[in-house]
């Protein structure tokens, strides 16, 4: 990148958090790739002021309580029609963290609350998935040149452990069940839009406020009340001496 191009870069800290089941070999490969990329990026002096990559192991509620309030943006990128409903993105949205993601899971409900225009939505919609899968099998969908560079970096050992990481690429070409390759160009463009809006802090703050102010329906109070009314069919019971405080 030229010095002028670097001036346009929005600095980021990218946080990954998760864990793999003991027998989930592919998930372990992905975690290895994340940490290998982090090692390269975080030790590159030229990248120091532009990018940091962090992996937090054994993700749990305690970790989420620290990560979620600190996030300016969160990525919810499951393929449309594959995620029943997430809850982390609800928590992010209530906290004012903007969503970059697909129209899947709770992203659909969040969009209904705050407006899709206040999110960074990309990728195939659920009604487009079958055709996209058929097109991929026919070879109609090309591999983006930028993604080819990523694959090349992995295959040539840029991130080490070639024998552990290359199977990730093979899995994508054998059966890209989640349309990662097909959705990649749209994902990159969505990230460019994230950078553009971040530079306009007034607009970013406006969207963040809308996210917090219009996502009250995701609160646990509303959820429990609705379960009580519509599923459990139970009513509140006032305890004796409820007005007397013992502390």
PDB file of N, CA, C and O in Angstrom, residues 41-114:
ATOM      1  N   UNK A  41       0.363 -11.069  11.791  1.00  0.00           N
ATOM      2  CA  UNK A  41      -0.088  -9.676  11.769  1.00  0.00           C
ATOM      3  C   UNK A  41       0.457  -8.894  12.960  1.00  0.00           C
ATOM      4  O   UNK A  41       0.966  -7.771  12.821  1.00  0.00           O
ATOM      5  N   UNK A  42       0.370  -9.472  14.127  1.00  0.00           N
ATOM      6  CA  UNK A  42       0.747  -8.750  15.346  1.00  0.00           C
ATOM      7  C   UNK A  42       2.247  -8.563  15.496  1.00  0.00           C
ATOM      8  O   UNK A  42       2.690  -7.778  16.347  1.00  0.00           O
ATOM      9  N   UNK A  43       3.019  -9.265  14.690  1.00  0.00           N
ATOM     10  CA  UNK A  43       4.466  -9.102  14.719  1.00  0.00           C
ATOM     11  C   UNK A  43       5.001  -8.356  13.503  1.00  0.00           C
ATOM     12  O   UNK A  43       6.207  -8.305  13.279  1.00  0.00           O
ATOM     13  N   UNK A  44       4.082  -7.790  12.730  1.00  0.00           N
ATOM     14  CA  UNK A  44       4.467  -7.016  11.554  1.00  0.00           C
ATOM     15  C   UNK A  44       4.469  -5.529  11.933  1.00  0.00           C
ATOM     16  O   UNK A  44       3.415  -4.933  12.173  1.00  0.00           O
ATOM     17  N   UNK A  45       5.622  -4.936  12.000  1.00  0.00           N
ATOM     18  CA  UNK A  45       5.750  -3.544  12.437  1.00  0.00           C
ATOM     19  C   UNK A  45       4.927  -2.604  11.570  1.00  0.00           C
ATOM     20  O   UNK A  45       4.323  -1.649  12.063  1.00  0.00           O
ATOM     21  N   UNK A  46       4.885  -2.879  10.265  1.00  0.00           N
ATOM     22  CA  UNK A  46       4.145  -2.007   9.352  1.00  0.00           C
ATOM     23  C   UNK A  46       2.636  -2.041   9.605  1.00  0.00           C
ATOM     24  O   UNK A  46       1.912  -1.120   9.229  1.00  0.00           O
ATOM     25  N   UNK A  47       2.168  -3.118  10.235  1.00  0.00           N
ATOM     26  CA  UNK A  47       0.734  -3.255  10.506  1.00  0.00           C
ATOM     27  C   UNK A  47       0.351  -2.727  11.884  1.00  0.00           C
ATOM     28  O   UNK A  47      -0.831  -2.672  12.221  1.00  0.00           O
ATOM     29  N   UNK A  48       1.347  -2.324  12.647  1.00  0.00           N
ATOM     30  CA  UNK A  48       1.150  -2.029  14.068  1.00  0.00           C
ATOM     31  C   UNK A  48       0.008  -1.062  14.340  1.00  0.00           C
ATOM     32  O   UNK A  48      -0.794  -1.263  15.252  1.00  0.00           O
ATOM     33  N   UNK A  49      -0.099  -0.008  13.569  1.00  0.00           N
ATOM     34  CA  UNK A  49      -1.111   1.015  13.837  1.00  0.00           C
ATOM     35  C   UNK A  49      -2.409   0.804  13.060  1.00  0.00           C
ATOM     36  O   UNK A  49      -3.330   1.609  13.170  1.00  0.00           O
ATOM     37  N   UNK A  50      -2.483  -0.284  12.296  1.00  0.00           N
ATOM     38  CA  UNK A  50      -3.647  -0.506  11.460  1.00  0.00           C
ATOM     39  C   UNK A  50      -4.499  -1.708  11.880  1.00  0.00           C
ATOM     40  O   UNK A  50      -5.726  -1.678  11.749  1.00  0.00           O
ATOM     41  N   UNK A  51      -3.845  -2.761  12.351  1.00  0.00           N
ATOM     42  CA  UNK A  51      -4.596  -3.999  12.591  1.00  0.00           C
ATOM     43  C   UNK A  51      -3.982  -4.818  13.714  1.00  0.00           C
ATOM     44  O   UNK A  51      -2.760  -4.958  13.799  1.00  0.00           O
ATOM     45  N   UNK A  52      -4.860  -5.334  14.573  1.00  0.00           N
ATOM     46  CA  UNK A  52      -4.484  -6.297  15.591  1.00  0.00           C
ATOM     47  C   UNK A  52      -5.511  -7.421  15.559  1.00  0.00           C
ATOM     48  O   UNK A  52      -6.713  -7.185  15.388  1.00  0.00           O
ATOM     49  N   UNK A  53      -5.053  -8.657  15.711  1.00  0.00           N
ATOM     50  CA  UNK A  53      -5.942  -9.818  15.712  1.00  0.00           C
ATOM     51  C   UNK A  53      -5.790 -10.537  17.045  1.00  0.00           C
ATOM     52  O   UNK A  53      -4.675 -10.843  17.479  1.00  0.00           O
ATOM     53  N   UNK A  54      -6.912 -10.777  17.697  1.00  0.00           N
ATOM     54  CA  UNK A  54      -6.908 -11.402  19.026  1.00  0.00           C
ATOM     55  C   UNK A  54      -7.851 -12.600  19.023  1.00  0.00           C
ATOM     56  O   UNK A  54      -8.971 -12.515  18.509  1.00  0.00           O
ATOM     57  N   UNK A  55      -7.393 -13.693  19.612  1.00  0.00           N
ATOM     58  CA  UNK A  55      -8.266 -14.858  19.803  1.00  0.00           C
ATOM     59  C   UNK A  55      -8.404 -15.120  21.303  1.00  0.00           C
ATOM     60  O   UNK A  55      -7.411 -15.300  22.004  1.00  0.00           O
ATOM     61  N   UNK A  56      -9.636 -15.127  21.787  1.00  0.00           N
ATOM     62  CA  UNK A  56      -9.907 -15.383  23.197  1.00  0.00           C
ATOM     63  C   UNK A  56     -10.451 -16.800  23.330  1.00  0.00           C
ATOM     64  O   UNK A  56     -11.543 -17.106  22.834  1.00  0.00           O
ATOM     65  N   UNK A  57      -9.710 -17.693  23.975  1.00  0.00           N
ATOM     66  CA  UNK A  57     -10.140 -19.099  24.065  1.00  0.00           C
ATOM     67  C   UNK A  57     -11.255 -19.304  25.085  1.00  0.00           C
ATOM     68  O   UNK A  57     -11.496 -18.455  25.948  1.00  0.00           O
ATOM     69  N   UNK A  58     -11.923 -20.439  24.937  1.00  0.00           N
ATOM     70  CA  UNK A  58     -12.944 -20.855  25.909  1.00  0.00           C
ATOM     71  C   UNK A  58     -13.995 -19.771  26.158  1.00  0.00           C
ATOM     72  O   UNK A  58     -14.299 -19.412  27.294  1.00  0.00           O
ATOM     73  N   UNK A  59     -14.532 -19.274  25.078  1.00  0.00           N
ATOM     74  CA  UNK A  59     -15.560 -18.225  25.155  1.00  0.00           C
ATOM     75  C   UNK A  59     -16.732 -18.680  26.013  1.00  0.00           C
ATOM     76  O   UNK A  59     -17.231 -19.801  25.877  1.00  0.00           O
ATOM     77  N   UNK A  60     -17.153 -17.819  26.921  1.00  0.00           N
ATOM     78  CA  UNK A  60     -18.294 -18.123  27.785  1.00  0.00           C
ATOM     79  C   UNK A  60     -18.985 -16.822  28.182  1.00  0.00           C
ATOM     80  O   UNK A  60     -18.615 -15.743  27.698  1.00  0.00           O
ATOM     81  N   UNK A  61     -19.976 -16.912  29.040  1.00  0.00           N
ATOM     82  CA  UNK A  61     -20.746 -15.728  29.425  1.00  0.00           C
ATOM     83  C   UNK A  61     -19.858 -14.687  30.096  1.00  0.00           C
ATOM     84  O   UNK A  61     -20.004 -13.477  29.848  1.00  0.00           O
ATOM     85  N   UNK A  62     -18.937 -15.134  30.933  1.00  0.00           N
ATOM     86  CA  UNK A  62     -18.057 -14.188  31.627  1.00  0.00           C
ATOM     87  C   UNK A  62     -17.217 -13.392  30.633  1.00  0.00           C
ATOM     88  O   UNK A  62     -17.033 -12.185  30.792  1.00  0.00           O
ATOM     89  N   UNK A  63     -16.709 -14.076  29.615  1.00  0.00           N
ATOM     90  CA  UNK A  63     -15.938 -13.378  28.580  1.00  0.00           C
ATOM     91  C   UNK A  63     -16.838 -12.435  27.789  1.00  0.00           C
ATOM     92  O   UNK A  63     -16.450 -11.309  27.461  1.00  0.00           O
ATOM     93  N   UNK A  64     -18.049 -12.894  27.501  1.00  0.00           N
ATOM     94  CA  UNK A  64     -18.989 -12.069  26.733  1.00  0.00           C
ATOM     95  C   UNK A  64     -19.328 -10.773  27.461  1.00  0.00           C
ATOM     96  O   UNK A  64     -19.502  -9.720  26.840  1.00  0.00           O
ATOM     97  N   UNK A  65     -19.416 -10.838  28.779  1.00  0.00           N
ATOM     98  CA  UNK A  65     -19.751  -9.644  29.553  1.00  0.00           C
ATOM     99  C   UNK A  65     -18.701  -8.548  29.408  1.00  0.00           C
ATOM    100  O   UNK A  65     -18.994  -7.374  29.605  1.00  0.00           O
ATOM    101  N   UNK A  66     -17.485  -8.938  29.051  1.00  0.00           N
ATOM    102  CA  UNK A  66     -16.409  -7.973  28.852  1.00  0.00           C
ATOM    103  C   UNK A  66     -16.327  -7.542  27.387  1.00  0.00           C
ATOM    104  O   UNK A  66     -16.169  -6.364  27.075  1.00  0.00           O
ATOM    105  N   UNK A  67     -16.467  -8.512  26.487  1.00  0.00           N
ATOM    106  CA  UNK A  67     -16.273  -8.256  25.060  1.00  0.00           C
ATOM    107  C   UNK A  67     -17.424  -7.438  24.470  1.00  0.00           C
ATOM    108  O   UNK A  67     -17.215  -6.443  23.773  1.00  0.00           O
ATOM    109  N   UNK A  68     -18.654  -7.857  24.740  1.00  0.00           N
ATOM    110  CA  UNK A  68     -19.813  -7.270  24.074  1.00  0.00           C
ATOM    111  C   UNK A  68     -19.950  -5.764  24.320  1.00  0.00           C
ATOM    112  O   UNK A  68     -20.148  -4.995  23.372  1.00  0.00           O
ATOM    113  N   UNK A  69     -19.820  -5.284  25.570  1.00  0.00           N
ATOM    114  CA  UNK A  69     -19.956  -3.830  25.766  1.00  0.00           C
ATOM    115  C   UNK A  69     -18.855  -3.002  25.106  1.00  0.00           C
ATOM    116  O   UNK A  69     -19.028  -1.803  24.891  1.00  0.00           O
ATOM    117  N   UNK A  70     -17.739  -3.647  24.773  1.00  0.00           N
ATOM    118  CA  UNK A  70     -16.599  -2.918  24.212  1.00  0.00           C
ATOM    119  C   UNK A  70     -16.607  -2.858  22.687  1.00  0.00           C
ATOM    120  O   UNK A  70     -15.799  -2.153  22.092  1.00  0.00           O
ATOM    121  N   UNK A  71     -17.530  -3.573  22.058  1.00  0.00           N
ATOM    122  CA  UNK A  71     -17.487  -3.711  20.605  1.00  0.00           C
ATOM    123  C   UNK A  71     -18.203  -2.576  19.886  1.00  0.00           C
ATOM    124  O   UNK A  71     -19.343  -2.247  20.208  1.00  0.00           O
ATOM    125  N   UNK A  72     -17.532  -1.982  18.906  1.00  0.00           N
ATOM    126  CA  UNK A  72     -18.174  -0.992  18.046  1.00  0.00           C
ATOM    127  C   UNK A  72     -18.992  -1.661  16.953  1.00  0.00           C
ATOM    128  O   UNK A  72     -19.998  -1.129  16.498  1.00  0.00           O
ATOM    129  N   UNK A  73     -18.516  -2.833  16.526  1.00  0.00           N
ATOM    130  CA  UNK A  73     -19.217  -3.565  15.477  1.00  0.00           C
ATOM    131  C   UNK A  73     -19.069  -5.050  15.750  1.00  0.00           C
ATOM    132  O   UNK A  73     -18.099  -5.485  16.365  1.00  0.00           O
ATOM    133  N   UNK A  74     -20.064  -5.817  15.336  1.00  0.00           N
ATOM    134  CA  UNK A  74     -20.004  -7.268  15.519  1.00  0.00           C
ATOM    135  C   UNK A  74     -20.403  -7.961  14.229  1.00  0.00           C
ATOM    136  O   UNK A  74     -21.213  -7.457  13.467  1.00  0.00           O
ATOM    137  N   UNK A  75     -19.806  -9.111  14.001  1.00  0.00           N
ATOM    138  CA  UNK A  75     -20.025  -9.839  12.754  1.00  0.00           C
ATOM    139  C   UNK A  75     -20.912 -11.057  13.005  1.00  0.00           C
ATOM    140  O   UNK A  75     -20.582 -11.925  13.807  1.00  0.00           O
ATOM    141  N   UNK A  76     -22.033 -11.096  12.299  1.00  0.00           N
ATOM    142  CA  UNK A  76     -23.002 -12.196  12.413  1.00  0.00           C
ATOM    143  C   UNK A  76     -23.236 -12.717  11.002  1.00  0.00           C
ATOM    144  O   UNK A  76     -24.125 -12.267  10.306  1.00  0.00           O
ATOM    145  N   UNK A  77     -22.405 -13.668  10.580  1.00  0.00           N
ATOM    146  CA  UNK A  77     -22.305 -13.957   9.146  1.00  0.00           C
ATOM    147  C   UNK A  77     -22.690 -15.388   8.776  1.00  0.00           C
ATOM    148  O   UNK A  77     -22.201 -15.932   7.790  1.00  0.00           O
ATOM    149  N   UNK A  78     -23.586 -15.992   9.530  1.00  0.00           N
ATOM    150  CA  UNK A  78     -24.084 -17.310   9.149  1.00  0.00           C
ATOM    151  C   UNK A  78     -24.856 -17.208   7.835  1.00  0.00           C
ATOM    152  O   UNK A  78     -25.494 -16.193   7.546  1.00  0.00           O
ATOM    153  N   UNK A  79     -24.794 -18.267   7.046  1.00  0.00           N
ATOM    154  CA  UNK A  79     -25.495 -18.268   5.758  1.00  0.00           C
ATOM    155  C   UNK A  79     -27.001 -18.223   5.989  1.00  0.00           C
ATOM    156  O   UNK A  79     -27.519 -18.912   6.875  1.00  0.00           O
ATOM    157  N   UNK A  80     -27.693 -17.422   5.206  1.00  0.00           N
ATOM    158  CA  UNK A  80     -29.141 -17.263   5.376  1.00  0.00           C
ATOM    159  C   UNK A  80     -29.846 -18.612   5.396  1.00  0.00           C
ATOM    160  O   UNK A  80     -29.604 -19.469   4.543  1.00  0.00           O
ATOM    161  N   UNK A  81     -30.699 -18.807   6.408  1.00  0.00           N
ATOM    162  CA  UNK A  81     -31.468 -20.042   6.520  1.00  0.00           C
ATOM    163  C   UNK A  81     -30.801 -21.138   7.324  1.00  0.00           C
ATOM    164  O   UNK A  81     -31.367 -22.229   7.460  1.00  0.00           O
ATOM    165  N   UNK A  82     -29.627 -20.876   7.900  1.00  0.00           N
ATOM    166  CA  UNK A  82     -28.910 -21.940   8.621  1.00  0.00           C
ATOM    167  C   UNK A  82     -28.879 -21.737  10.135  1.00  0.00           C
ATOM    168  O   UNK A  82     -28.626 -22.673  10.874  1.00  0.00           O
ATOM    169  N   UNK A  83     -29.113 -20.523  10.609  1.00  0.00           N
ATOM    170  CA  UNK A  83     -29.021 -20.227  12.044  1.00  0.00           C
ATOM    171  C   UNK A  83     -30.430 -20.035  12.600  1.00  0.00           C
ATOM    172  O   UNK A  83     -31.175 -19.174  12.137  1.00  0.00           O
ATOM    173  N   UNK A  84     -30.789 -20.856  13.600  1.00  0.00           N
ATOM    174  CA  UNK A  84     -32.142 -20.750  14.158  1.00  0.00           C
ATOM    175  C   UNK A  84     -32.366 -19.359  14.740  1.00  0.00           C
ATOM    176  O   UNK A  84     -33.305 -18.656  14.377  1.00  0.00           O
ATOM    177  N   UNK A  85     -31.509 -18.958  15.647  1.00  0.00           N
ATOM    178  CA  UNK A  85     -31.571 -17.605  16.193  1.00  0.00           C
ATOM    179  C   UNK A  85     -30.387 -17.405  17.118  1.00  0.00           C
ATOM    180  O   UNK A  85     -30.180 -18.183  18.046  1.00  0.00           O
ATOM    181  N   UNK A  86     -29.638 -16.362  16.866  1.00  0.00           N
ATOM    182  CA  UNK A  86     -28.530 -16.044  17.756  1.00  0.00           C
ATOM    183  C   UNK A  86     -29.001 -15.184  18.899  1.00  0.00           C
ATOM    184  O   UNK A  86     -30.093 -14.633  18.873  1.00  0.00           O
ATOM    185  N   UNK A  87     -28.211 -15.101  19.930  1.00  0.00           N
ATOM    186  CA  UNK A  87     -28.544 -14.203  21.047  1.00  0.00           C
ATOM    187  C   UNK A  87     -27.444 -13.166  21.255  1.00  0.00           C
ATOM    188  O   UNK A  87     -27.719 -12.069  21.741  1.00  0.00           O
ATOM    189  N   UNK A  88     -26.219 -13.499  20.885  1.00  0.00           N
ATOM    190  CA  UNK A  88     -25.136 -12.528  21.075  1.00  0.00           C
ATOM    191  C   UNK A  88     -25.406 -11.258  20.295  1.00  0.00           C
ATOM    192  O   UNK A  88     -25.166 -10.149  20.796  1.00  0.00           O
ATOM    193  N   UNK A  89     -25.914 -11.401  19.052  1.00  0.00           N
ATOM    194  CA  UNK A  89     -26.146 -10.186  18.270  1.00  0.00           C
ATOM    195  C   UNK A  89     -27.246  -9.323  18.874  1.00  0.00           C
ATOM    196  O   UNK A  89     -27.247  -8.095  18.737  1.00  0.00           O
ATOM    197  N   UNK A  90     -28.180  -9.940  19.595  1.00  0.00           N
ATOM    198  CA  UNK A  90     -29.186  -9.154  20.315  1.00  0.00           C
ATOM    199  C   UNK A  90     -28.513  -8.300  21.384  1.00  0.00           C
ATOM    200  O   UNK A  90     -28.819  -7.115  21.540  1.00  0.00           O
ATOM    201  N   UNK A  91     -27.593  -8.912  22.116  1.00  0.00           N
ATOM    202  CA  UNK A  91     -26.883  -8.191  23.183  1.00  0.00           C
ATOM    203  C   UNK A  91     -26.019  -7.077  22.589  1.00  0.00           C
ATOM    204  O   UNK A  91     -25.958  -5.965  23.129  1.00  0.00           O
ATOM    205  N   UNK A  92     -25.336  -7.386  21.484  1.00  0.00           N
ATOM    206  CA  UNK A  92     -24.547  -6.356  20.813  1.00  0.00           C
ATOM    207  C   UNK A  92     -25.433  -5.178  20.401  1.00  0.00           C
ATOM    208  O   UNK A  92     -25.087  -4.010  20.612  1.00  0.00           O
ATOM    209  N   UNK A  93     -26.570  -5.493  19.797  1.00  0.00           N
ATOM    210  CA  UNK A  93     -27.454  -4.450  19.285  1.00  0.00           C
ATOM    211  C   UNK A  93     -27.984  -3.569  20.409  1.00  0.00           C
ATOM    212  O   UNK A  93     -28.055  -2.346  20.277  1.00  0.00           O
ATOM    213  N   UNK A  94     -28.367  -4.168  21.528  1.00  0.00           N
ATOM    214  CA  UNK A  94     -28.851  -3.392  22.669  1.00  0.00           C
ATOM    215  C   UNK A  94     -27.756  -2.457  23.176  1.00  0.00           C
ATOM    216  O   UNK A  94     -28.025  -1.338  23.612  1.00  0.00           O
ATOM    217  N   UNK A  95     -26.501  -2.916  23.101  1.00  0.00           N
ATOM    218  CA  UNK A  95     -25.377  -2.103  23.556  1.00  0.00           C
ATOM    219  C   UNK A  95     -24.912  -1.060  22.564  1.00  0.00           C
ATOM    220  O   UNK A  95     -23.952  -0.335  22.839  1.00  0.00           O
ATOM    221  N   UNK A  96     -25.572  -0.997  21.401  1.00  0.00           N
ATOM    222  CA  UNK A  96     -25.203   0.013  20.409  1.00  0.00           C
ATOM    223  C   UNK A  96     -24.125  -0.410  19.439  1.00  0.00           C
ATOM    224  O   UNK A  96     -23.654   0.400  18.636  1.00  0.00           O
ATOM    225  N   UNK A  97     -23.718  -1.674  19.498  1.00  0.00           N
ATOM    226  CA  UNK A  97     -22.740  -2.189  18.536  1.00  0.00           C
ATOM    227  C   UNK A  97     -23.455  -2.494  17.225  1.00  0.00           C
ATOM    228  O   UNK A  97     -24.470  -3.192  17.213  1.00  0.00           O
ATOM    229  N   UNK A  98     -22.954  -1.969  16.121  1.00  0.00           N
ATOM    230  CA  UNK A  98     -23.610  -2.175  14.831  1.00  0.00           C
ATOM    231  C   UNK A  98     -23.294  -3.551  14.265  1.00  0.00           C
ATOM    232  O   UNK A  98     -22.230  -4.109  14.510  1.00  0.00           O
ATOM    233  N   UNK A  99     -24.226  -4.064  13.499  1.00  0.00           N
ATOM    234  CA  UNK A  99     -24.119  -5.423  12.961  1.00  0.00           C
ATOM    235  C   UNK A  99     -23.674  -5.395  11.509  1.00  0.00           C
ATOM    236  O   UNK A  99     -24.242  -4.682  10.684  1.00  0.00           O
ATOM    237  N   UNK A 100     -22.653  -6.192  11.203  1.00  0.00           N
ATOM    238  CA  UNK A 100     -22.372  -6.537   9.811  1.00  0.00           C
ATOM    239  C   UNK A 100     -22.715  -8.015   9.682  1.00  0.00           C
ATOM    240  O   UNK A 100     -22.210  -8.844  10.430  1.00  0.00           O
ATOM    241  N   UNK A 101     -23.627  -8.324   8.774  1.00  0.00           N
ATOM    242  CA  UNK A 101     -24.050  -9.714   8.714  1.00  0.00           C
ATOM    243  C   UNK A 101     -25.002 -10.006   7.584  1.00  0.00           C
ATOM    244  O   UNK A 101     -25.342  -9.147   6.770  1.00  0.00           O
ATOM    245  N   UNK A 102     -25.430 -11.251   7.566  1.00  0.00           N
ATOM    246  CA  UNK A 102     -26.386 -11.738   6.579  1.00  0.00           C
ATOM    247  C   UNK A 102     -27.795 -11.632   7.150  1.00  0.00           C
ATOM    248  O   UNK A 102     -27.976 -11.424   8.347  1.00  0.00           O
ATOM    249  N   UNK A 103     -28.786 -11.794   6.300  1.00  0.00           N
ATOM    250  CA  UNK A 103     -30.165 -11.788   6.762  1.00  0.00           C
ATOM    251  C   UNK A 103     -30.524 -13.194   7.236  1.00  0.00           C
ATOM    252  O   UNK A 103     -31.200 -13.976   6.553  1.00  0.00           O
ATOM    253  N   UNK A 104     -30.034 -13.501   8.435  1.00  0.00           N
ATOM    254  CA  UNK A 104     -30.229 -14.826   9.012  1.00  0.00           C
ATOM    255  C   UNK A 104     -30.397 -14.696  10.511  1.00  0.00           C
ATOM    256  O   UNK A 104     -29.906 -13.750  11.132  1.00  0.00           O
ATOM    257  N   UNK A 105     -31.090 -15.667  11.109  1.00  0.00           N
ATOM    258  CA  UNK A 105     -31.233 -15.692  12.553  1.00  0.00           C
ATOM    259  C   UNK A 105     -31.847 -14.413  13.086  1.00  0.00           C
ATOM    260  O   UNK A 105     -32.743 -13.808  12.491  1.00  0.00           O
ATOM    261  N   UNK A 106     -31.324 -13.969  14.227  1.00  0.00           N
ATOM    262  CA  UNK A 106     -31.866 -12.776  14.882  1.00  0.00           C
ATOM    263  C   UNK A 106     -31.560 -11.499  14.113  1.00  0.00           C
ATOM    264  O   UNK A 106     -32.159 -10.452  14.398  1.00  0.00           O
ATOM    265  N   UNK A 107     -30.652 -11.550  13.143  1.00  0.00           N
ATOM    266  CA  UNK A 107     -30.412 -10.363  12.314  1.00  0.00           C
ATOM    267  C   UNK A 107     -31.703  -9.906  11.637  1.00  0.00           C
ATOM    268  O   UNK A 107     -31.919  -8.708  11.429  1.00  0.00           O
ATOM    269  N   UNK A 108     -32.539 -10.875  11.281  1.00  0.00           N
ATOM    270  CA  UNK A 108     -33.808 -10.540  10.630  1.00  0.00           C
ATOM    271  C   UNK A 108     -34.683  -9.730  11.591  1.00  0.00           C
ATOM    272  O   UNK A 108     -35.263  -8.705  11.215  1.00  0.00           O
ATOM    273  N   UNK A 109     -34.759 -10.183  12.846  1.00  0.00           N
ATOM    274  CA  UNK A 109     -35.579  -9.481  13.836  1.00  0.00           C
ATOM    275  C   UNK A 109     -34.979  -8.118  14.195  1.00  0.00           C
ATOM    276  O   UNK A 109     -35.708  -7.144  14.397  1.00  0.00           O
ATOM    277  N   UNK A 110     -33.652  -8.052  14.264  1.00  0.00           N
ATOM    278  CA  UNK A 110     -32.996  -6.778  14.555  1.00  0.00           C
ATOM    279  C   UNK A 110     -33.298  -5.774  13.440  1.00  0.00           C
ATOM    280  O   UNK A 110     -33.595  -4.604  13.696  1.00  0.00           O
ATOM    281  N   UNK A 111     -33.239  -6.251  12.201  1.00  0.00           N
ATOM    282  CA  UNK A 111     -33.535  -5.378  11.062  1.00  0.00           C
ATOM    283  C   UNK A 111     -34.965  -4.864  11.128  1.00  0.00           C
ATOM    284  O   UNK A 111     -35.245  -3.706  10.773  1.00  0.00           O
ATOM    285  N   UNK A 112     -35.877  -5.701  11.584  1.00  0.00           N
ATOM    286  CA  UNK A 112     -37.269  -5.271  11.720  1.00  0.00           C
ATOM    287  C   UNK A 112     -37.404  -4.179  12.776  1.00  0.00           C
ATOM    288  O   UNK A 112     -38.279  -3.309  12.674  1.00  0.00           O
ATOM    289  N   UNK A 113     -36.538  -4.221  13.785  1.00  0.00           N
ATOM    290  CA  UNK A 113     -36.616  -3.246  14.880  1.00  0.00           C
ATOM    291  C   UNK A 113     -35.937  -1.921  14.520  1.00  0.00           C
ATOM    292  O   UNK A 113     -36.492  -0.850  14.761  1.00  0.00           O
ATOM    293  N   UNK A 114     -34.730  -2.000  13.969  1.00  0.00           N
ATOM    294  CA  UNK A 114     -33.940  -0.773  13.797  1.00  0.00           C
ATOM    295  C   UNK A 114     -33.835  -0.322  12.348  1.00  0.00           C
ATOM    296  O   UNK A 114     -33.347   0.773  12.076  1.00  0.00           O
TER     297      UNK A 114
END
